[in-house]
Coordinates of N, CA and C in Angstrom, one line a residue:
M1 N 0.8 -1.2 0.0 CA 0.0 0.0 0.0 C 0.9 1.3 0.0
L2 N 1.9 1.3 0.9 CA 2.7 2.4 1.0 C 3.5 2.6 -0.3
L3 N 4.0 1.6 -0.9 CA 4.8 1.7 -2.2 C 3.8 2.1 -3.3
D4 N 2.6 1.7 -3.3 CA 1.6 2.1 -4.3 C 1.3 3.6 -4.2
H5 N 1.2 4.1 -3.0 CA 0.8 5.5 -2.9 C 2.0 6.4 -3.1
I6 N 3.2 5.9 -2.8 CA 4.5 6.6 -3.2 C 4.6 6.7 -4.7
A7 N 4.3 5.6 -5.3 CA 4.4 5.6 -6.8 C 3.4 6.5 -7.4
W8 N 2.2 6.5 -6.9 CA 1.1 7.4 -7.4 C 1.5 8.8 -7.3
I9 N 2.1 9.2 -6.2 CA 2.6 10.6 -6.0 C 3.7 10.9 -7.0
L10 N 4.6 10.0 -7.2 CA 5.7 10.2 -8.1 C 5.2 10.4 -9.5
S11 N 4.2 9.5 -9.9 CA 3.6 9.6 -11.2 C 2.9 10.9 -11.5
Q12 N 2.3 11.5 -10.5 CA 1.6 12.7 -10.6 C 2.6 13.9 -10.7
T13 N 3.8 13.7 -10.2 CA 4.7 14.9 -10.1 C 5.9 14.8 -11.0
Y14 N 6.4 13.6 -11.2 CA 7.6 13.4 -12.0 C 7.4 12.5 -13.2
Y15 N 6.2 12.4 -13.8 CA 6.0 11.4 -14.8 C 6.8 11.6 -16.1
D16 N 7.3 12.8 -16.2 CA 8.0 13.1 -17.5 C 9.5 12.7 -17.3
Q17 N 9.9 12.2 -16.2 CA 11.3 11.7 -16.0 C 11.4 10.2 -16.3
P18 N 12.3 9.9 -17.2 CA 12.5 8.5 -17.7 C 12.6 7.5 -16.5
W19 N 13.4 7.8 -15.5 CA 13.6 6.8 -14.4 C 12.3 6.5 -13.7
N20 N 11.4 7.5 -13.7 CA 10.2 7.3 -12.9 C 9.2 6.2 -13.6
H21 N 9.3 6.0 -14.8 CA 8.4 5.0 -15.5 C 8.7 3.6 -14.9
A22 N 10.0 3.3 -14.8 CA 10.4 2.0 -14.3 C 10.1 1.9 -12.8
L23 N 10.4 2.9 -12.0 CA 10.2 2.9 -10.6 C 8.7 2.8 -10.2
T24 N 7.9 3.6 -10.9 CA 6.5 3.6 -10.6 C 5.9 2.2 -11.0
F25 N 6.4 1.7 -12.1 CA 5.8 0.4 -12.6 C 6.1 -0.7 -11.6
V26 N 7.3 -0.7 -11.0 CA 7.6 -1.8 -10.0 C 6.8 -1.6 -8.7
F27 N 6.8 -0.3 -8.3 CA 6.0 0.0 -7.0 C 4.5 -0.3 -7.2
R28 N 4.0 0.1 -8.3 CA 2.5 0.0 -8.5 C 2.2 -1.5 -8.8
T29 N 3.1 -2.2 -9.4 CA 2.8 -3.7 -9.6 C 2.7 -4.4 -8.3
I30 N 3.6 -4.1 -7.3 CA 3.6 -4.6 -6.0 C 2.4 -4.1 -5.3
G31 N 2.0 -2.9 -5.5 CA 0.9 -2.3 -4.8 C -0.5 -2.9 -5.2
R32 N -0.5 -3.6 -6.3 CA -1.8 -4.2 -6.8 C -2.2 -5.4 -5.8
L33 N -1.3 -5.8 -4.9 CA -1.6 -6.8 -4.0 C -2.5 -6.2 -2.9
T34 N -2.5 -4.9 -2.7 CA -3.2 -4.3 -1.6 C -4.7 -4.6 -1.6
A35 N -5.4 -4.3 -2.7 CA -6.9 -4.5 -2.8 C -7.3 -5.9 -2.5
P36 N -6.7 -6.9 -3.2 CA -7.2 -8.3 -2.9 C -6.8 -8.7 -1.5
I37 N -5.7 -8.3 -1.0 CA -5.4 -8.7 0.4 C -6.4 -8.0 1.4
M38 N -6.7 -6.8 1.2 CA -7.8 -6.1 2.0 C -9.1 -6.9 1.9
S39 N -9.5 -7.2 0.7 CA -10.7 -7.9 0.4 C -10.8 -9.2 1.1
W40 N -9.6 -10.0 1.0 CA -9.6 -11.3 1.6 C -9.6 -11.2 3.2
F41 N -8.9 -10.2 3.7 CA -9.0 -10.0 5.2 C -10.4 -9.6 5.6
L42 N -11.0 -8.8 4.8 CA -12.4 -8.4 5.2 C -13.3 -9.7 5.3
V43 N -13.2 -10.5 4.3 CA -14.0 -11.7 4.3 C -13.7 -12.6 5.5
Q44 N -12.4 -12.8 5.8 CA -12.0 -13.6 6.9 C -12.5 -13.0 8.2
G45 N -12.4 -11.6 8.3 CA -12.9 -10.9 9.4 C -14.4 -11.1 9.6
Y46 N -15.1 -11.0 8.5 CA -16.6 -11.2 8.5 C -17.0 -12.6 9.0
I47 N -16.2 -13.6 8.6 CA -16.5 -15.0 8.9 C -16.2 -15.2 10.4
H48 N -15.1 -14.7 10.9 CA -14.6 -15.0 12.3 C -14.9 -14.0 13.3
T49 N -15.5 -12.8 13.0 CA -15.7 -11.8 14.0 C -16.8 -12.3 15.0
S50 N -16.7 -11.8 16.2 CA -17.7 -12.1 17.2 C -18.9 -11.2 17.2
S51 N -18.7 -10.0 16.5 CA -19.8 -9.0 16.4 C -19.7 -8.3 15.1
K52 N -20.6 -8.6 14.2 CA -20.6 -7.9 12.9 C -21.0 -6.4 13.1
K53 N -21.8 -6.1 14.1 CA -22.1 -4.7 14.3 C -20.9 -3.9 14.7
R54 N -20.1 -4.4 15.6 CA -18.9 -3.7 16.0 C -17.9 -3.6 14.9
Y55 N -17.8 -4.7 14.1 CA -16.9 -4.7 12.9 C -17.3 -3.5 11.9
A56 N -18.6 -3.5 11.6 CA -19.1 -2.4 10.7 C -18.9 -1.0 11.3
L57 N -19.1 -0.9 12.6 CA -18.9 0.4 13.2 C -17.5 0.8 13.2
R58 N -16.6 -0.1 13.4 CA -15.1 0.1 13.3 C -14.7 0.6 11.9
L59 N -15.3 0.0 10.9 CA -15.0 0.4 9.5 C -15.5 1.8 9.2
L60 N -16.7 2.1 9.8 CA -17.3 3.4 9.6 C -16.5 4.5 10.2
I61 N -16.0 4.3 11.4 CA -15.2 5.2 12.2 C -13.9 5.5 11.4
F62 N -13.3 4.5 11.0 CA -12.0 4.7 10.3 C -12.1 5.2 8.9
A63 N -13.3 4.9 8.3 CA -13.5 5.5 7.0 C -13.6 7.1 7.1
L64 N -14.3 7.5 8.2 CA -14.4 8.9 8.5 C -13.1 9.5 8.8
V65 N -12.3 8.8 9.7 CA -11.0 9.3 10.1 C -10.0 9.4 9.0
S66 N -10.1 8.5 8.0 CA -9.2 8.4 6.9 C -9.5 9.4 5.8
Q67 N -10.7 10.0 5.7 CA -11.1 10.7 4.6 C -10.3 12.0 4.4
I68 N -10.0 12.7 5.4 CA -9.3 14.0 5.3 C -7.8 13.7 4.8
P69 N -7.1 12.7 5.4 CA -5.8 12.4 4.9 C -5.8 11.9 3.4
F70 N -6.8 11.1 3.1 CA -7.0 10.6 1.7 C -7.2 11.8 0.8
S71 N -8.1 12.7 1.2 CA -8.4 13.8 0.3 C -7.2 14.8 0.1
L72 N -6.5 15.0 1.2 CA -5.3 15.8 1.1 C -4.3 15.3 0.1
V73 N -4.0 14.0 0.1 CA -3.1 13.4 -0.8 C -3.6 13.4 -2.2
R74 N -4.9 13.1 -2.4 CA -5.4 12.9 -3.7 C -5.7 14.2 -4.4
S75 N -6.2 15.2 -3.6 CA -6.6 16.5 -4.3 C -6.1 17.7 -3.6
G76 N -5.4 17.6 -2.5 CA -4.9 18.8 -1.8 C -6.0 19.5 -1.0
K77 N -7.2 19.0 -1.0 CA -8.3 19.6 -0.3 C -8.6 18.8 0.9
L78 N -9.4 19.4 1.9 CA -9.7 18.7 3.1 C -10.8 17.6 2.9
W79 N -11.6 17.8 1.8 CA -12.6 16.8 1.5 C -12.8 16.7 0.0
S80 N -12.6 15.5 -0.5 CA -12.8 15.3 -2.0 C -14.0 14.5 -2.3
S81 N -14.4 14.6 -3.5 CA -15.6 13.8 -3.9 C -15.4 12.3 -3.9
E82 N -14.1 11.9 -4.1 CA -13.8 10.5 -4.0 C -13.5 10.1 -2.6
L83 N -14.1 9.0 -2.2 CA -14.0 8.5 -0.8 C -13.0 7.4 -0.7
N84 N -12.4 7.2 0.5 CA -11.3 6.3 0.6 C -11.7 4.8 0.6
V85 N -10.7 4.0 0.6 CA -11.0 2.5 0.4 C -11.7 1.9 1.6
I86 N -11.5 2.4 2.7 CA -12.2 1.8 3.9 C -13.7 2.0 3.7
Y87 N -14.1 3.1 3.1 CA -15.5 3.3 2.8 C -16.0 2.2 1.9
T88 N -15.2 1.9 0.9 CA -15.6 0.8 -0.1 C -15.6 -0.6 0.7
L89 N -14.7 -0.8 1.6 CA -14.7 -2.0 2.4 C -15.9 -2.1 3.2
L90 N -16.3 -1.0 3.8 CA -17.6 -0.9 4.6 C -18.8 -1.4 3.8
L91 N -18.9 -0.8 2.6 CA -20.0 -1.2 1.8 C -20.0 -2.7 1.4
S92 N -18.8 -3.2 1.1 CA -18.6 -4.6 0.8 C -19.0 -5.5 2.0
F93 N -18.6 -5.0 3.2 CA -19.0 -5.8 4.4 C -20.5 -5.8 4.5
L94 N -21.2 -4.6 4.3 CA -22.7 -4.6 4.4 C -23.3 -5.4 3.4
I95 N -22.7 -5.6 2.2 CA -23.3 -6.5 1.2 C -23.3 -7.9 1.7
L96 N -22.2 -8.3 2.3 CA -22.2 -9.7 2.9 C -23.2 -9.9 4.0
C97 N -23.4 -8.8 4.8 CA -24.4 -8.9 5.9 C -25.8 -9.0 5.2
I98 N -26.1 -8.3 4.2 CA -27.4 -8.4 3.5 C -27.6 -9.8 2.9
I99 N -26.6 -10.3 2.2 CA -26.7 -11.6 1.6 C -27.1 -12.7 2.6
D100 N -26.5 -12.6 3.8 CA -26.7 -13.6 4.8 C -27.9 -13.3 5.7
S101 N -28.6 -12.2 5.5 CA -29.7 -11.8 6.3 C -31.0 -12.6 6.0
E102 N -32.0 -12.4 6.7 CA -33.3 -13.1 6.5 C -34.3 -12.3 5.7
L103 N -33.8 -11.3 5.0 CA -34.6 -10.5 4.2 C -35.1 -11.3 3.0
D104 N -36.3 -10.9 2.4 CA -36.8 -11.6 1.2 C -35.8 -11.3 0.1
R105 N -35.9 -12.1 -0.9 CA -35.0 -12.1 -2.1 C -35.0 -10.7 -2.8
F106 N -36.2 -10.2 -3.0 CA -36.2 -8.9 -3.8 C -35.6 -7.8 -3.0
P107 N -35.9 -7.5 -1.7 CA -35.2 -6.5 -1.0 C -33.7 -6.7 -0.9
K108 N -33.3 -7.9 -0.8 CA -31.9 -8.2 -0.8 C -31.2 -7.7 -2.1
I109 N -31.8 -8.1 -3.2 CA -31.2 -7.7 -4.5 C -31.2 -6.2 -4.7
L110 N -32.3 -5.5 -4.3 CA -32.3 -4.0 -4.3 C -31.2 -3.4 -3.5
L111 N -31.1 -3.9 -2.3 CA -30.1 -3.3 -1.3 C -28.6 -3.6 -1.8
V112 N -28.4 -4.7 -2.3 CA -27.1 -5.1 -2.9 C -26.7 -4.2 -4.1
I113 N -27.7 -4.0 -5.0 CA -27.5 -3.1 -6.1 C -27.2 -1.7 -5.6
L114 N -28.0 -1.2 -4.6 CA -27.8 0.1 -4.1 C -26.4 0.3 -3.5
L115 N -25.9 -0.7 -2.8 CA -24.6 -0.6 -2.2 C -23.5 -0.6 -3.3
F116 N -23.7 -1.4 -4.3 CA -22.7 -1.4 -5.4 C -22.7 -0.1 -6.0
A117 N -23.9 0.6 -6.2 CA -23.9 1.9 -6.8 C -23.2 2.9 -6.0
L118 N -23.4 2.8 -4.6 CA -22.8 3.8 -3.7 C -21.3 3.6 -3.7
S119 N -20.8 2.4 -4.0 CA -19.3 2.2 -4.0 C -18.7 3.0 -5.2
A120 N -19.4 3.4 -6.1 CA -18.9 4.2 -7.2 C -18.2 5.5 -6.7
F121 N -18.6 5.9 -5.5 CA -17.9 7.1 -5.0 C -16.6 6.9 -4.3
G122 N -16.3 5.6 -4.1 CA -15.1 5.2 -3.3 C -13.9 4.7 -4.2
D123 N -12.8 4.6 -3.5 CA -11.6 4.0 -4.1 C -11.9 2.5 -4.4
W124 N -11.4 2.0 -5.5 CA -11.7 0.7 -5.9 C -13.2 0.4 -6.1
A125 N -13.8 1.4 -6.6 CA -15.3 1.3 -6.8 C -15.7 0.1 -7.7
I126 N -16.8 -0.5 -7.3 CA -17.4 -1.6 -8.0 C -16.6 -2.9 -7.9
F127 N -15.3 -2.8 -8.3 CA -14.4 -3.9 -8.4 C -14.2 -4.6 -7.0
M128 N -14.0 -3.8 -6.0 CA -13.7 -4.3 -4.7 C -15.0 -5.1 -4.1
P129 N -16.2 -4.6 -4.2 CA -17.3 -5.4 -3.8 C -17.5 -6.7 -4.5
F130 N -17.2 -6.7 -5.8 CA -17.2 -7.9 -6.6 C -16.1 -8.9 -6.1
M131 N -14.9 -8.3 -5.8 CA -13.8 -9.2 -5.3 C -14.2 -9.8 -3.9
V132 N -14.8 -9.0 -3.0 CA -15.3 -9.5 -1.7 C -16.3 -10.6 -1.9
L133 N -17.2 -10.4 -2.8 CA -18.3 -11.4 -3.1 C -17.7 -12.7 -3.6
I134 N -16.7 -12.6 -4.5 CA -16.1 -13.8 -5.1 C -15.4 -14.6 -3.9
F135 N -14.6 -13.8 -3.1 CA -13.9 -14.4 -2.0 C -14.8 -15.1 -1.0
Y136 N -16.0 -14.5 -0.8 CA -16.9 -15.1 0.2 C -17.7 -16.2 -0.3
L137 N -18.3 -16.0 -1.5 CA -19.2 -17.1 -2.0 C -18.5 -18.3 -2.5
L138 N -17.2 -18.1 -2.9 CA -16.4 -19.3 -3.4 C -15.3 -19.7 -2.4
R139 N -15.5 -19.3 -1.2 CA -14.4 -19.6 -0.2 C -14.0 -21.0 0.0
D140 N -15.0 -21.9 -0.3 CA -14.7 -23.3 -0.1 C -14.5 -24.0 -1.5
R141 N -14.4 -23.2 -2.5 CA -14.2 -23.8 -3.9 C -13.0 -23.0 -4.5
R142 N -11.8 -23.4 -4.1 CA -10.6 -22.7 -4.4 C -10.3 -22.5 -5.9
R143 N -10.6 -23.6 -6.6 CA -10.3 -23.5 -8.1 C -11.3 -22.5 -8.7
A144 N -12.5 -22.6 -8.4 CA -13.5 -21.6 -9.0 C -13.2 -20.2 -8.5
L145 N -12.8 -20.0 -7.3 CA -12.4 -18.7 -6.8 C -11.3 -18.1 -7.6
I146 N -10.2 -18.9 -7.9 CA -9.1 -18.4 -8.6 C -9.5 -18.0 -10.1
I147 N -10.4 -18.8 -10.7 CA -10.8 -18.6 -12.0 C -11.6 -17.2 -12.1
F148 N -12.6 -17.1 -11.2 CA -13.4 -15.9 -11.2 C -12.5 -14.6 -10.8
Y149 N -11.6 -14.8 -9.8 CA -10.7 -13.7 -9.5 C -9.8 -13.3 -10.6
S150 N -9.4 -14.3 -11.4 CA -8.5 -14.0 -12.6 C -9.3 -13.2 -13.6
I151 N -10.6 -13.6 -13.8 CA -11.4 -12.9 -14.8 C -11.6 -11.5 -14.3
L152 N -11.9 -11.3 -13.0 CA -12.1 -9.9 -12.5 C -10.8 -9.1 -12.7
S153 N -9.7 -9.7 -12.4 CA -8.4 -9.0 -12.5 C -8.2 -8.6 -14.0
L154 N -8.5 -9.5 -14.9 CA -8.3 -9.2 -16.3 C -9.3 -8.0 -16.7
L155 N -10.5 -8.0 -16.2 CA -11.4 -6.9 -16.5 C -10.9 -5.6 -16.0
V156 N -10.2 -5.6 -14.8 CA -9.6 -4.4 -14.3 C -8.5 -3.8 -15.2
V157 N -7.7 -4.7 -15.7 CA -6.6 -4.4 -16.7 C -7.3 -3.8 -18.0
L158 N -8.2 -4.5 -18.5 CA -8.9 -4.1 -19.8 C -9.6 -2.7 -19.6
A159 N -10.2 -2.6 -18.4 CA -10.9 -1.3 -18.2 C -10.0 -0.1 -18.2
D160 N -8.8 -0.3 -17.5 CA -7.8 0.7 -17.5 C -7.2 1.0 -18.9
I161 N -7.0 0.0 -19.7 CA -6.5 0.2 -21.0 C -7.5 1.0 -21.9
V162 N -8.8 0.7 -21.7 CA -9.8 1.4 -22.5 C -9.8 2.9 -22.0
I163 N -9.8 3.1 -20.7 CA -9.8 4.5 -20.2 C -8.6 5.3 -20.7
L164 N -7.4 4.6 -20.7 CA -6.2 5.3 -21.2 C -6.3 5.6 -22.7
C165 N -6.8 4.7 -23.5 CA -7.0 5.0 -24.9 C -8.0 6.1 -25.2
I166 N -9.1 6.1 -24.4 CA -10.0 7.2 -24.5 C -9.4 8.6 -24.2
R167 N -8.5 8.6 -23.2 CA -7.9 9.8 -22.8 C -6.7 10.2 -23.7
G168 N -6.3 9.3 -24.6 CA -5.3 9.6 -25.6 C -3.9 9.2 -25.1
Y169 N -3.8 8.3 -24.1 CA -2.5 7.9 -23.6 C -2.1 6.5 -24.2
Y170 N -0.9 6.2 -24.0 CA -0.4 4.9 -24.5 C -1.1 3.7 -23.7
W171 N -1.6 2.7 -24.4 CA -2.4 1.6 -23.7 C -1.6 0.8 -22.7
H172 N -0.3 0.8 -22.9 CA 0.6 0.0 -22.0 C 1.0 0.7 -20.7
W173 N 0.6 1.9 -20.5 CA 1.1 2.7 -19.4 C 0.7 2.1 -18.0
E174 N -0.4 1.4 -18.0 CA -0.9 0.9 -16.7 C -1.0 -0.6 -16.7
L175 N 0.0 -1.3 -17.4 CA 0.0 -2.7 -17.4 C 0.5 -3.3 -16.0
W176 N 0.9 -2.3 -15.1 CA 1.2 -2.8 -13.8 C 0.0 -3.3 -13.1
Q177 N -1.2 -3.0 -13.6 CA -2.4 -3.6 -13.0 C -2.4 -5.2 -13.0
L178 N -1.5 -5.7 -13.9 CA -1.4 -7.2 -13.9 C -0.8 -7.7 -12.6
G179 N -0.3 -6.8 -11.8 CA 0.2 -7.2 -10.5 C -0.9 -7.8 -9.6
M180 N -2.2 -7.6 -10.0 CA -3.2 -8.3 -9.2 C -3.1 -9.8 -9.2
F181 N -2.5 -10.3 -10.3 CA -2.4 -11.8 -10.4 C -1.3 -12.3 -9.4
L182 N -0.5 -11.4 -8.8 CA 0.5 -11.9 -7.8 C -0.2 -12.4 -6.5
F183 N -1.5 -12.1 -6.4 CA -2.2 -12.5 -5.2 C -2.5 -14.0 -5.3
I184 N -2.6 -14.6 -6.5 CA -3.0 -16.0 -6.6 C -2.0 -16.9 -5.9
P185 N -0.7 -16.8 -6.0 CA 0.2 -17.6 -5.2 C 0.0 -17.5 -3.7
L186 N -0.3 -16.3 -3.2 CA -0.5 -16.1 -1.8 C -1.8 -16.8 -1.4
L187 N -2.8 -16.8 -2.3 CA -4.0 -17.4 -2.0 C -3.8 -19.0 -1.9
L188 N -3.0 -19.5 -2.7 CA -2.7 -20.9 -2.7 C -2.0 -21.4 -1.5
L189 N -1.3 -20.4 -0.8 CA -0.5 -20.8 0.4 C -1.4 -20.6 1.6
Y190 N -2.6 -20.0 1.5 CA -3.4 -19.8 2.7 C -3.9 -21.2 3.3
N191 N -3.8 -21.3 4.6 CA -4.1 -22.6 5.2 C -5.5 -22.7 5.8
G192 N -6.3 -21.6 5.6 CA -7.7 -21.6 6.1 C -7.9 -21.3 7.6
Q193 N -6.7 -21.0 8.3 CA -6.8 -20.8 9.7 C -6.9 -19.3 10.0
P194 N -7.7 -18.8 11.0 CA -7.7 -17.4 11.4 C -6.4 -16.9 11.9
G195 N -6.1 -15.7 11.7 CA -4.8 -15.1 12.1 C -4.8 -14.7 13.5
S196 N -3.8 -14.0 13.9 CA -3.6 -13.6 15.3 C -4.7 -12.7 15.7
R197 N -5.1 -12.8 17.0 CA -6.2 -11.9 17.6 C -5.5 -10.9 18.5
H198 N -4.2 -10.8 18.4 CA -3.6 -9.8 19.3 C -4.1 -8.4 18.9
P199 N -4.3 -7.5 19.9 CA -4.9 -6.2 19.6 C -4.0 -5.4 18.7
F200 N -2.7 -5.6 18.8 CA -1.8 -4.8 17.9 C -2.1 -5.2 16.4
H201 N -2.2 -6.5 16.1 CA -2.4 -6.9 14.8 C -3.9 -6.5 14.3
K202 N -4.8 -6.4 15.3 CA -6.1 -6.0 15.0 C -6.2 -4.5 14.6
W203 N -5.4 -3.7 15.2 CA -5.6 -2.2 15.0 C -4.5 -1.6 14.1
I204 N -3.4 -2.3 13.8 CA -2.3 -1.7 13.1 C -2.7 -1.2 11.7
F205 N -3.6 -2.0 11.0 CA -4.0 -1.5 9.6 C -4.8 -0.3 9.7
Y206 N -5.8 -0.3 10.6 CA -6.7 0.9 10.8 C -5.9 2.1 11.0
A207 N -4.9 2.0 11.9 CA -4.1 3.2 12.2 C -3.1 3.5 11.1
F208 N -2.5 2.5 10.4 CA -1.5 2.8 9.4 C -2.1 3.5 8.2
Y209 N -3.3 3.1 7.8 CA -3.9 3.7 6.6 C -4.0 5.2 6.7
P210 N -4.7 5.8 7.6 CA -4.7 7.3 7.7 C -3.4 7.9 8.0
A211 N -2.6 7.2 8.9 CA -1.3 7.8 9.3 C -0.3 7.9 8.2
H212 N -0.2 6.9 7.3 CA 0.8 7.0 6.2 C 0.4 8.0 5.2
L213 N -0.9 8.1 5.0 CA -1.4 9.2 4.1 C -1.1 10.6 4.6
L214 N -1.3 10.8 5.9 CA -1.0 12.1 6.5 C 0.5 12.4 6.4
I215 N 1.3 11.4 6.6 CA 2.8 11.6 6.5 C 3.2 11.9 5.1
L216 N 2.6 11.2 4.1 CA 2.9 11.5 2.7 C 2.5 12.9 2.4
W217 N 1.4 13.4 2.9 CA 0.9 14.7 2.6 C 1.9 15.8 3.2
F218 N 2.4 15.5 4.5 CA 3.3 16.4 5.1 C 4.6 16.5 4.2
I219 N 5.1 15.3 3.7 CA 6.3 15.3 2.9 C 6.1 16.1 1.7
L220 N 4.9 16.0 1.0 CA 4.5 16.8 -0.1 C 4.6 18.3 0.1
K221 N 4.0 18.7 1.3 CA 4.0 20.1 1.6 C 5.4 20.6 1.9
I222 N 6.2 19.8 2.6 CA 7.6 20.2 2.9 C 8.4 20.4 1.6
C223 N 8.2 19.5 0.6 CA 8.9 19.5 -0.6 C 8.2 20.4 -1.6
N224 N 7.1 21.1 -1.2 CA 6.4 22.0 -2.1 C 6.0 21.3 -3.4
L225 N 5.5 20.1 -3.3 CA 5.0 19.3 -4.5 C 3.5 19.4 -4.6

């Protein structure tokens, strides 16, 4: 995540420098692991949590806490129209809650569609909720999970290529999106056991996400970028 955000800042500031193409490509390729890892952890958290209400509340609080640092880095403003990735994770979590609820089928479908639509305002819009759904619904069918995840990853790459072409850029500039496929070997190594429940491991991500964005913004201000 940190490498990905560093590379994003470099690409916005120094993209005309030849060395930066290789550097940002490597950093952003590695950074493509972030979204699937987040999505996988969310699904595991949903399955193993003792309280879905507290989990959702925690996501909501840190989505709010993270928005100002996210906005400062992305737009230089205190609040931007694009919302941070924890907001998207929260919507993805709520989708799982609705799917497992006792609501009738039609209300379920409407609410899920609504949450997908609301994800359009967040980072990793639409794709992350789909990723979470794939990881949850196919969690006991590893082969099918990998196939559908690979299809989704390929769609991400193709969508970026189309957007680049429409904007008049070279189609290969964002082939680092193929880094999403690096998650498959990690997935094959997963043993199905829940991770550590130590409070440090529980809270480190929530704290790291807004903190590293805020630090990056301070560095940008100090360097007048």
